[in-house]
């Protein structure tokens, strides 16, 4: 398991601790260039957290296995092993990306890509070439964009956790039509 911990930092004393695990398949590993390069998005999460939370020692570990499958692979055994290993120093957050390889075998590509944060088919050719390596894996720029997008959302969640009264965007009030026949929700 790789870690993006900054080993050159002076001292971690006095800093808040934040432990994050990025777990998954080749997308988590940062597989690019047909395996010649790896650019884990976790690197960019850590960088963004360090910029936004300078008083926090953010440890971001990576456990990505190219080709792993949730149904017919080692995915579940791996997550159990990581959880067991981290029992005494648990993670505060675990980001799981799984099922990409499974979906590749049974789902239509347009159904898969519709649910991605980075919409492959709606990008113009120039942007697609910049972000996507082989149609499934990302380029260095693509992994950076993915890491930054996750970090922004994680920072929002951390703010809500720090201030429980800040519960994020308010839900619009239910219209009268959405109530049940007896007026109850």
mmCIF file with all atom_site columns, C-alpha atoms in Angstrom:
data_model
loop_
_atom_site.group_PDB
_atom_site.id
_atom_site.type_symbol
_atom_site.label_atom_id
_atom_site.label_alt_id
_atom_site.label_comp_id
_atom_site.label_asym_id
_atom_site.label_entity_id
_atom_site.label_seq_id
_atom_site.pdbx_PDB_ins_code
_atom_site.Cartn_x
_atom_site.Cartn_y
_atom_site.Cartn_z
_atom_site.occupancy
_atom_site.B_iso_or_equiv
_atom_site.pdbx_formal_charge
_atom_site.auth_seq_id
_atom_site.auth_comp_id
_atom_site.auth_asym_id
_atom_site.auth_atom_id
_atom_site.pdbx_PDB_model_num
ATOM 1   C CA . UNK A 1 1   ? 0.000   0.000   0.000   1.00 0.00 ? 1   UNK A CA 1
ATOM 2   C CA . UNK A 1 2   ? 1.468   3.300   -1.069  1.00 0.00 ? 2   UNK A CA 1
ATOM 3   C CA . UNK A 1 3   ? 1.233   6.395   1.059   1.00 0.00 ? 3   UNK A CA 1
ATOM 4   C CA . UNK A 1 4   ? 1.353   10.014  0.039   1.00 0.00 ? 4   UNK A CA 1
ATOM 5   C CA . UNK A 1 5   ? 2.513   11.108  3.479   1.00 0.00 ? 5   UNK A CA 1
ATOM 6   C CA . UNK A 1 6   ? 5.001   13.980  3.391   1.00 0.00 ? 6   UNK A CA 1
ATOM 7   C CA . UNK A 1 7   ? 8.036   12.454  5.086   1.00 0.00 ? 7   UNK A CA 1
ATOM 8   C CA . UNK A 1 8   ? 9.984   15.717  4.702   1.00 0.00 ? 8   UNK A CA 1
ATOM 9   C CA . UNK A 1 9   ? 7.662   17.701  6.964   1.00 0.00 ? 9   UNK A CA 1
ATOM 10  C CA . UNK A 1 10  ? 9.327   18.979  10.145  1.00 0.00 ? 10  UNK A CA 1
ATOM 11  C CA . UNK A 1 11  ? 7.188   17.590  12.931  1.00 0.00 ? 11  UNK A CA 1
ATOM 12  C CA . UNK A 1 12  ? 3.622   16.403  13.209  1.00 0.00 ? 12  UNK A CA 1
ATOM 13  C CA . UNK A 1 13  ? 3.326   17.409  16.871  1.00 0.00 ? 13  UNK A CA 1
ATOM 14  C CA . UNK A 1 14  ? 0.532   19.857  17.483  1.00 0.00 ? 14  UNK A CA 1
ATOM 15  C CA . UNK A 1 15  ? -1.158  19.072  14.170  1.00 0.00 ? 15  UNK A CA 1
ATOM 16  C CA . UNK A 1 16  ? -4.581  17.507  13.860  1.00 0.00 ? 16  UNK A CA 1
ATOM 17  C CA . UNK A 1 17  ? -4.494  14.059  12.303  1.00 0.00 ? 17  UNK A CA 1
ATOM 18  C CA . UNK A 1 18  ? -6.532  12.976  9.300   1.00 0.00 ? 18  UNK A CA 1
ATOM 19  C CA . UNK A 1 19  ? -6.129  9.460   7.870   1.00 0.00 ? 19  UNK A CA 1
ATOM 20  C CA . UNK A 1 20  ? -7.627  8.634   4.484   1.00 0.00 ? 20  UNK A CA 1
ATOM 21  C CA . UNK A 1 21  ? -7.508  5.446   2.442   1.00 0.00 ? 21  UNK A CA 1
ATOM 22  C CA . UNK A 1 22  ? -8.089  5.468   -1.311  1.00 0.00 ? 22  UNK A CA 1
ATOM 23  C CA . UNK A 1 23  ? -9.081  1.898   -2.158  1.00 0.00 ? 23  UNK A CA 1
ATOM 24  C CA . UNK A 1 24  ? -9.952  0.319   -5.482  1.00 0.00 ? 24  UNK A CA 1
ATOM 25  C CA . UNK A 1 25  ? -8.708  -0.872  -8.807  1.00 0.00 ? 25  UNK A CA 1
ATOM 26  C CA . UNK A 1 26  ? -6.485  0.606   -11.535 1.00 0.00 ? 26  UNK A CA 1
ATOM 27  C CA . UNK A 1 27  ? -8.273  3.952   -11.321 1.00 0.00 ? 27  UNK A CA 1
ATOM 28  C CA . UNK A 1 28  ? -7.172  4.229   -7.695  1.00 0.00 ? 28  UNK A CA 1
ATOM 29  C CA . UNK A 1 29  ? -3.655  3.058   -8.574  1.00 0.00 ? 29  UNK A CA 1
ATOM 30  C CA . UNK A 1 30  ? -3.487  5.815   -11.192 1.00 0.00 ? 30  UNK A CA 1
ATOM 31  C CA . UNK A 1 31  ? -2.835  3.391   -14.062 1.00 0.00 ? 31  UNK A CA 1
ATOM 32  C CA . UNK A 1 32  ? -1.873  5.317   -17.207 1.00 0.00 ? 32  UNK A CA 1
ATOM 33  C CA . UNK A 1 33  ? 0.189   4.851   -20.342 1.00 0.00 ? 33  UNK A CA 1
ATOM 34  C CA . UNK A 1 34  ? -0.752  1.155   -20.520 1.00 0.00 ? 34  UNK A CA 1
ATOM 35  C CA . UNK A 1 35  ? 0.860   0.603   -17.123 1.00 0.00 ? 35  UNK A CA 1
ATOM 36  C CA . UNK A 1 36  ? 4.113   2.446   -17.733 1.00 0.00 ? 36  UNK A CA 1
ATOM 37  C CA . UNK A 1 37  ? 3.003   5.337   -15.525 1.00 0.00 ? 37  UNK A CA 1
ATOM 38  C CA . UNK A 1 38  ? 0.948   5.652   -12.352 1.00 0.00 ? 38  UNK A CA 1
ATOM 39  C CA . UNK A 1 39  ? -0.573  8.965   -11.223 1.00 0.00 ? 39  UNK A CA 1
ATOM 40  C CA . UNK A 1 40  ? -2.794  8.219   -8.212  1.00 0.00 ? 40  UNK A CA 1
ATOM 41  C CA . UNK A 1 41  ? -5.500  10.809  -7.623  1.00 0.00 ? 41  UNK A CA 1
ATOM 42  C CA . UNK A 1 42  ? -4.682  10.438  -3.911  1.00 0.00 ? 42  UNK A CA 1
ATOM 43  C CA . UNK A 1 43  ? -1.581  12.572  -4.459  1.00 0.00 ? 43  UNK A CA 1
ATOM 44  C CA . UNK A 1 44  ? -3.805  15.472  -5.471  1.00 0.00 ? 44  UNK A CA 1
ATOM 45  C CA . UNK A 1 45  ? -6.209  14.916  -2.586  1.00 0.00 ? 45  UNK A CA 1
ATOM 46  C CA . UNK A 1 46  ? -3.325  15.194  -0.141  1.00 0.00 ? 46  UNK A CA 1
ATOM 47  C CA . UNK A 1 47  ? -1.948  18.285  -1.882  1.00 0.00 ? 47  UNK A CA 1
ATOM 48  C CA . UNK A 1 48  ? -5.354  20.004  -1.768  1.00 0.00 ? 48  UNK A CA 1
ATOM 49  C CA . UNK A 1 49  ? -5.910  19.050  1.875   1.00 0.00 ? 49  UNK A CA 1
ATOM 50  C CA . UNK A 1 50  ? -2.463  20.360  2.797   1.00 0.00 ? 50  UNK A CA 1
ATOM 51  C CA . UNK A 1 51  ? -3.275  23.683  1.090   1.00 0.00 ? 51  UNK A CA 1
ATOM 52  C CA . UNK A 1 52  ? -6.724  24.034  2.678   1.00 0.00 ? 52  UNK A CA 1
ATOM 53  C CA . UNK A 1 53  ? -5.975  22.499  6.099   1.00 0.00 ? 53  UNK A CA 1
ATOM 54  C CA . UNK A 1 54  ? -2.402  23.536  6.961   1.00 0.00 ? 54  UNK A CA 1
ATOM 55  C CA . UNK A 1 55  ? -2.908  22.663  10.640  1.00 0.00 ? 55  UNK A CA 1
ATOM 56  C CA . UNK A 1 56  ? -3.701  19.049  9.754   1.00 0.00 ? 56  UNK A CA 1
ATOM 57  C CA . UNK A 1 57  ? -1.333  16.144  9.169   1.00 0.00 ? 57  UNK A CA 1
ATOM 58  C CA . UNK A 1 58  ? -3.165  14.427  6.309   1.00 0.00 ? 58  UNK A CA 1
ATOM 59  C CA . UNK A 1 59  ? -2.047  10.874  5.596   1.00 0.00 ? 59  UNK A CA 1
ATOM 60  C CA . UNK A 1 60  ? -3.475  9.527   2.350   1.00 0.00 ? 60  UNK A CA 1
ATOM 61  C CA . UNK A 1 61  ? -2.766  5.843   1.687   1.00 0.00 ? 61  UNK A CA 1
ATOM 62  C CA . UNK A 1 62  ? -3.373  4.157   -1.651  1.00 0.00 ? 62  UNK A CA 1
ATOM 63  C CA . UNK A 1 63  ? -4.459  0.561   -2.183  1.00 0.00 ? 63  UNK A CA 1
ATOM 64  C CA . UNK A 1 64  ? -5.239  0.210   -5.879  1.00 0.00 ? 64  UNK A CA 1
ATOM 65  C CA . UNK A 1 65  ? -4.954  -3.087  -7.736  1.00 0.00 ? 65  UNK A CA 1
ATOM 66  C CA . UNK A 1 66  ? -5.190  -2.993  -11.521 1.00 0.00 ? 66  UNK A CA 1
ATOM 67  C CA . UNK A 1 67  ? -7.670  -5.460  -12.946 1.00 0.00 ? 67  UNK A CA 1
ATOM 68  C CA . UNK A 1 68  ? -9.298  -6.269  -9.617  1.00 0.00 ? 68  UNK A CA 1
ATOM 69  C CA . UNK A 1 69  ? -12.984 -7.126  -9.722  1.00 0.00 ? 69  UNK A CA 1
ATOM 70  C CA . UNK A 1 70  ? -15.568 -6.831  -6.989  1.00 0.00 ? 70  UNK A CA 1
ATOM 71  C CA . UNK A 1 71  ? -17.458 -10.001 -7.902  1.00 0.00 ? 71  UNK A CA 1
ATOM 72  C CA . UNK A 1 72  ? -14.763 -12.349 -9.234  1.00 0.00 ? 72  UNK A CA 1
ATOM 73  C CA . UNK A 1 73  ? -11.642 -10.720 -7.807  1.00 0.00 ? 73  UNK A CA 1
ATOM 74  C CA . UNK A 1 74  ? -9.804  -10.028 -4.585  1.00 0.00 ? 74  UNK A CA 1
ATOM 75  C CA . UNK A 1 75  ? -11.631 -6.760  -3.867  1.00 0.00 ? 75  UNK A CA 1
ATOM 76  C CA . UNK A 1 76  ? -13.642 -7.881  -0.836  1.00 0.00 ? 76  UNK A CA 1
ATOM 77  C CA . UNK A 1 77  ? -10.756 -9.866  0.681   1.00 0.00 ? 77  UNK A CA 1
ATOM 78  C CA . UNK A 1 78  ? -8.449  -6.862  0.205   1.00 0.00 ? 78  UNK A CA 1
ATOM 79  C CA . UNK A 1 79  ? -10.820 -4.396  1.890   1.00 0.00 ? 79  UNK A CA 1
ATOM 80  C CA . UNK A 1 80  ? -11.284 -6.823  4.812   1.00 0.00 ? 80  UNK A CA 1
ATOM 81  C CA . UNK A 1 81  ? -7.491  -7.202  5.171   1.00 0.00 ? 81  UNK A CA 1
ATOM 82  C CA . UNK A 1 82  ? -6.939  -3.435  5.063   1.00 0.00 ? 82  UNK A CA 1
ATOM 83  C CA . UNK A 1 83  ? -9.681  -2.913  7.649   1.00 0.00 ? 83  UNK A CA 1
ATOM 84  C CA . UNK A 1 84  ? -8.160  -5.538  9.929   1.00 0.00 ? 84  UNK A CA 1
ATOM 85  C CA . UNK A 1 85  ? -4.672  -4.060  9.558   1.00 0.00 ? 85  UNK A CA 1
ATOM 86  C CA . UNK A 1 86  ? -5.988  -0.557  10.356  1.00 0.00 ? 86  UNK A CA 1
ATOM 87  C CA . UNK A 1 87  ? -7.926  -1.688  13.431  1.00 0.00 ? 87  UNK A CA 1
ATOM 88  C CA . UNK A 1 88  ? -5.536  0.029   15.868  1.00 0.00 ? 88  UNK A CA 1
ATOM 89  C CA . UNK A 1 89  ? -5.040  3.144   13.726  1.00 0.00 ? 89  UNK A CA 1
ATOM 90  C CA . UNK A 1 90  ? -8.333  3.408   11.845  1.00 0.00 ? 90  UNK A CA 1
ATOM 91  C CA . UNK A 1 91  ? -8.939  5.618   8.850   1.00 0.00 ? 91  UNK A CA 1
ATOM 92  C CA . UNK A 1 92  ? -11.148 8.665   9.233   1.00 0.00 ? 92  UNK A CA 1
ATOM 93  C CA . UNK A 1 93  ? -12.306 8.368   5.625   1.00 0.00 ? 93  UNK A CA 1
ATOM 94  C CA . UNK A 1 94  ? -12.174 5.594   3.028   1.00 0.00 ? 94  UNK A CA 1
ATOM 95  C CA . UNK A 1 95  ? -12.759 6.447   -0.622  1.00 0.00 ? 95  UNK A CA 1
ATOM 96  C CA . UNK A 1 96  ? -13.725 3.326   -2.559  1.00 0.00 ? 96  UNK A CA 1
ATOM 97  C CA . UNK A 1 97  ? -13.672 3.057   -6.336  1.00 0.00 ? 97  UNK A CA 1
ATOM 98  C CA . UNK A 1 98  ? -14.677 -0.414  -7.380  1.00 0.00 ? 98  UNK A CA 1
ATOM 99  C CA . UNK A 1 99  ? -16.599 -2.271  -9.991  1.00 0.00 ? 99  UNK A CA 1
ATOM 100 C CA . UNK A 1 100 ? -15.014 -0.651  -13.023 1.00 0.00 ? 100 UNK A CA 1
ATOM 101 C CA . UNK A 1 101 ? -13.713 -3.946  -14.304 1.00 0.00 ? 101 UNK A CA 1
ATOM 102 C CA . UNK A 1 102 ? -16.960 -5.758  -13.423 1.00 0.00 ? 102 UNK A CA 1
ATOM 103 C CA . UNK A 1 103 ? -19.030 -3.151  -15.180 1.00 0.00 ? 103 UNK A CA 1
ATOM 104 C CA . UNK A 1 104 ? -16.764 -3.398  -18.206 1.00 0.00 ? 104 UNK A CA 1
ATOM 105 C CA . UNK A 1 105 ? -17.901 -6.969  -18.652 1.00 0.00 ? 105 UNK A CA 1
ATOM 106 C CA . UNK A 1 106 ? -21.640 -6.532  -18.226 1.00 0.00 ? 106 UNK A CA 1
ATOM 107 C CA . UNK A 1 107 ? -22.791 -2.952  -18.677 1.00 0.00 ? 107 UNK A CA 1
ATOM 108 C CA . UNK A 1 108 ? -23.127 -0.822  -21.775 1.00 0.00 ? 108 UNK A CA 1
ATOM 109 C CA . UNK A 1 109 ? -20.434 1.914   -21.949 1.00 0.00 ? 109 UNK A CA 1
ATOM 110 C CA . UNK A 1 110 ? -22.986 4.746   -22.109 1.00 0.00 ? 110 UNK A CA 1
ATOM 111 C CA . UNK A 1 111 ? -24.559 3.538   -18.825 1.00 0.00 ? 111 UNK A CA 1
ATOM 112 C CA . UNK A 1 112 ? -21.135 3.394   -17.168 1.00 0.00 ? 112 UNK A CA 1
ATOM 113 C CA . UNK A 1 113 ? -19.940 6.783   -18.377 1.00 0.00 ? 113 UNK A CA 1
ATOM 114 C CA . UNK A 1 114 ? -23.188 8.558   -17.462 1.00 0.00 ? 114 UNK A CA 1
ATOM 115 C CA . UNK A 1 115 ? -22.430 7.989   -13.792 1.00 0.00 ? 115 UNK A CA 1
ATOM 116 C CA . UNK A 1 116 ? -18.807 9.142   -13.917 1.00 0.00 ? 116 UNK A CA 1
ATOM 117 C CA . UNK A 1 117 ? -17.713 12.512  -12.551 1.00 0.00 ? 117 UNK A CA 1
ATOM 118 C CA . UNK A 1 118 ? -15.694 13.002  -15.740 1.00 0.00 ? 118 UNK A CA 1
ATOM 119 C CA . UNK A 1 119 ? -18.213 12.468  -18.575 1.00 0.00 ? 119 UNK A CA 1
ATOM 120 C CA . UNK A 1 120 ? -16.269 10.850  -21.426 1.00 0.00 ? 120 UNK A CA 1
ATOM 121 C CA . UNK A 1 121 ? -18.869 11.214  -24.176 1.00 0.00 ? 121 UNK A CA 1
ATOM 122 C CA . UNK A 1 122 ? -19.823 14.819  -23.486 1.00 0.00 ? 122 UNK A CA 1
ATOM 123 C CA . UNK A 1 123 ? -16.244 16.124  -23.721 1.00 0.00 ? 123 UNK A CA 1
ATOM 124 C CA . UNK A 1 124 ? -14.911 17.543  -26.945 1.00 0.00 ? 124 UNK A CA 1
ATOM 125 C CA . UNK A 1 125 ? -12.100 15.541  -28.600 1.00 0.00 ? 125 UNK A CA 1
ATOM 126 C CA . UNK A 1 126 ? -9.329  17.862  -27.354 1.00 0.00 ? 126 UNK A CA 1
ATOM 127 C CA . UNK A 1 127 ? -10.490 17.717  -23.724 1.00 0.00 ? 127 UNK A CA 1
ATOM 128 C CA . UNK A 1 128 ? -11.073 13.946  -23.942 1.00 0.00 ? 128 UNK A CA 1
ATOM 129 C CA . UNK A 1 129 ? -7.522  13.375  -25.235 1.00 0.00 ? 129 UNK A CA 1
ATOM 130 C CA . UNK A 1 130 ? -6.168  15.522  -22.405 1.00 0.00 ? 130 UNK A CA 1
ATOM 131 C CA . UNK A 1 131 ? -8.079  13.636  -19.666 1.00 0.00 ? 131 UNK A CA 1
ATOM 132 C CA . UNK A 1 132 ? -8.436  10.067  -20.902 1.00 0.00 ? 132 UNK A CA 1
ATOM 133 C CA . UNK A 1 133 ? -5.543  7.761   -21.682 1.00 0.00 ? 133 UNK A CA 1
ATOM 134 C CA . UNK A 1 134 ? -7.247  4.758   -23.274 1.00 0.00 ? 134 UNK A CA 1
ATOM 135 C CA . UNK A 1 135 ? -10.970 5.334   -22.808 1.00 0.00 ? 135 UNK A CA 1
ATOM 136 C CA . UNK A 1 136 ? -10.974 3.663   -19.387 1.00 0.00 ? 136 UNK A CA 1
ATOM 137 C CA . UNK A 1 137 ? -7.903  5.010   -17.573 1.00 0.00 ? 137 UNK A CA 1
ATOM 138 C CA . UNK A 1 138 ? -6.983  8.636   -17.119 1.00 0.00 ? 138 UNK A CA 1
ATOM 139 C CA . UNK A 1 139 ? -3.925  10.687  -17.994 1.00 0.00 ? 139 UNK A CA 1
ATOM 140 C CA . UNK A 1 140 ? -1.895  12.561  -15.388 1.00 0.00 ? 140 UNK A CA 1
ATOM 141 C CA . UNK A 1 141 ? -4.173  15.590  -15.943 1.00 0.00 ? 141 UNK A CA 1
ATOM 142 C CA . UNK A 1 142 ? -7.255  13.377  -15.611 1.00 0.00 ? 142 UNK A CA 1
ATOM 143 C CA . UNK A 1 143 ? -6.110  11.929  -12.299 1.00 0.00 ? 143 UNK A CA 1
ATOM 144 C CA . UNK A 1 144 ? -5.278  15.425  -11.060 1.00 0.00 ? 144 UNK A CA 1
ATOM 145 C CA . UNK A 1 145 ? -8.786  16.606  -11.961 1.00 0.00 ? 145 UNK A CA 1
ATOM 146 C CA . UNK A 1 146 ? -10.273 13.540  -10.234 1.00 0.00 ? 146 UNK A CA 1
ATOM 147 C CA . UNK A 1 147 ? -8.187  14.052  -7.076  1.00 0.00 ? 147 UNK A CA 1
ATOM 148 C CA . UNK A 1 148 ? -9.083  17.729  -6.902  1.00 0.00 ? 148 UNK A CA 1
ATOM 149 C CA . UNK A 1 149 ? -12.806 17.018  -7.394  1.00 0.00 ? 149 UNK A CA 1
ATOM 150 C CA . UNK A 1 150 ? -12.763 14.423  -4.594  1.00 0.00 ? 150 UNK A CA 1
ATOM 151 C CA . UNK A 1 151 ? -10.741 16.733  -2.326  1.00 0.00 ? 151 UNK A CA 1
ATOM 152 C CA . UNK A 1 152 ? -13.238 19.579  -2.780  1.00 0.00 ? 152 UNK A CA 1
ATOM 153 C CA . UNK A 1 153 ? -16.135 17.304  -1.810  1.00 0.00 ? 153 UNK A CA 1
ATOM 154 C CA . UNK A 1 154 ? -14.139 15.849  1.098   1.00 0.00 ? 154 UNK A CA 1
ATOM 155 C CA . UNK A 1 155 ? -13.394 19.358  2.371   1.00 0.00 ? 155 UNK A CA 1
ATOM 156 C CA . UNK A 1 156 ? -17.142 20.118  2.258   1.00 0.00 ? 156 UNK A CA 1
ATOM 157 C CA . UNK A 1 157 ? -17.871 16.954  4.260   1.00 0.00 ? 157 UNK A CA 1
ATOM 158 C CA . UNK A 1 158 ? -15.142 17.776  6.776   1.00 0.00 ? 158 UNK A CA 1
ATOM 159 C CA . UNK A 1 159 ? -16.647 21.241  7.272   1.00 0.00 ? 159 UNK A CA 1
ATOM 160 C CA . UNK A 1 160 ? -20.058 19.698  7.966   1.00 0.00 ? 160 UNK A CA 1
ATOM 161 C CA . UNK A 1 161 ? -18.461 17.232  10.404  1.00 0.00 ? 161 UNK A CA 1
ATOM 162 C CA . UNK A 1 162 ? -16.624 20.082  12.166  1.00 0.00 ? 162 UNK A CA 1
ATOM 163 C CA . UNK A 1 163 ? -19.789 22.185  12.437  1.00 0.00 ? 163 UNK A CA 1
ATOM 164 C CA . UNK A 1 164 ? -22.781 19.830  12.839  1.00 0.00 ? 164 UNK A CA 1
ATOM 165 C CA . UNK A 1 165 ? -25.193 22.749  12.542  1.00 0.00 ? 165 UNK A CA 1
ATOM 166 C CA . UNK A 1 166 ? -23.880 23.312  9.021   1.00 0.00 ? 166 UNK A CA 1
ATOM 167 C CA . UNK A 1 167 ? -25.641 20.452  7.278   1.00 0.00 ? 167 UNK A CA 1
ATOM 168 C CA . UNK A 1 168 ? -24.920 21.612  3.762   1.00 0.00 ? 168 UNK A CA 1
ATOM 169 C CA . UNK A 1 169 ? -27.452 22.775  1.208   1.00 0.00 ? 169 UNK A CA 1
ATOM 170 C CA . UNK A 1 170 ? -30.992 22.871  2.499   1.00 0.00 ? 170 UNK A CA 1
ATOM 171 C CA . UNK A 1 171 ? -33.538 20.613  0.836   1.00 0.00 ? 171 UNK A CA 1
ATOM 172 C CA . UNK A 1 172 ? -36.383 22.476  -0.817  1.00 0.00 ? 172 UNK A CA 1
ATOM 173 C CA . UNK A 1 173 ? -39.668 22.164  1.077   1.00 0.00 ? 173 UNK A CA 1
ATOM 174 C CA . UNK A 1 174 ? -41.900 19.346  -0.131  1.00 0.00 ? 174 UNK A CA 1
ATOM 175 C CA . UNK A 1 175 ? -44.754 20.456  -2.316  1.00 0.00 ? 175 UNK A CA 1
ATOM 176 C CA . UNK A 1 176 ? -48.314 19.673  -1.319  1.00 0.00 ? 176 UNK A CA 1
ATOM 177 C CA . UNK A 1 177 ? -48.464 17.158  -4.200  1.00 0.00 ? 177 UNK A CA 1
ATOM 178 C CA . UNK A 1 178 ? -45.683 15.012  -2.674  1.00 0.00 ? 178 UNK A CA 1
ATOM 179 C CA . UNK A 1 179 ? -47.676 14.243  0.480   1.00 0.00 ? 179 UNK A CA 1
ATOM 180 C CA . UNK A 1 180 ? -49.481 10.955  0.903   1.00 0.00 ? 180 UNK A CA 1
ATOM 181 C CA . UNK A 1 181 ? -53.236 10.557  0.647   1.00 0.00 ? 181 UNK A CA 1
ATOM 182 C CA . UNK A 1 182 ? -53.698 11.333  4.331   1.00 0.00 ? 182 UNK A CA 1
ATOM 183 C CA . UNK A 1 183 ? -51.417 14.370  4.245   1.00 0.00 ? 183 UNK A CA 1
ATOM 184 C CA . UNK A 1 184 ? -48.474 12.535  5.845   1.00 0.00 ? 184 UNK A CA 1
ATOM 185 C CA . UNK A 1 185 ? -45.082 12.222  4.199   1.00 0.00 ? 185 UNK A CA 1
#
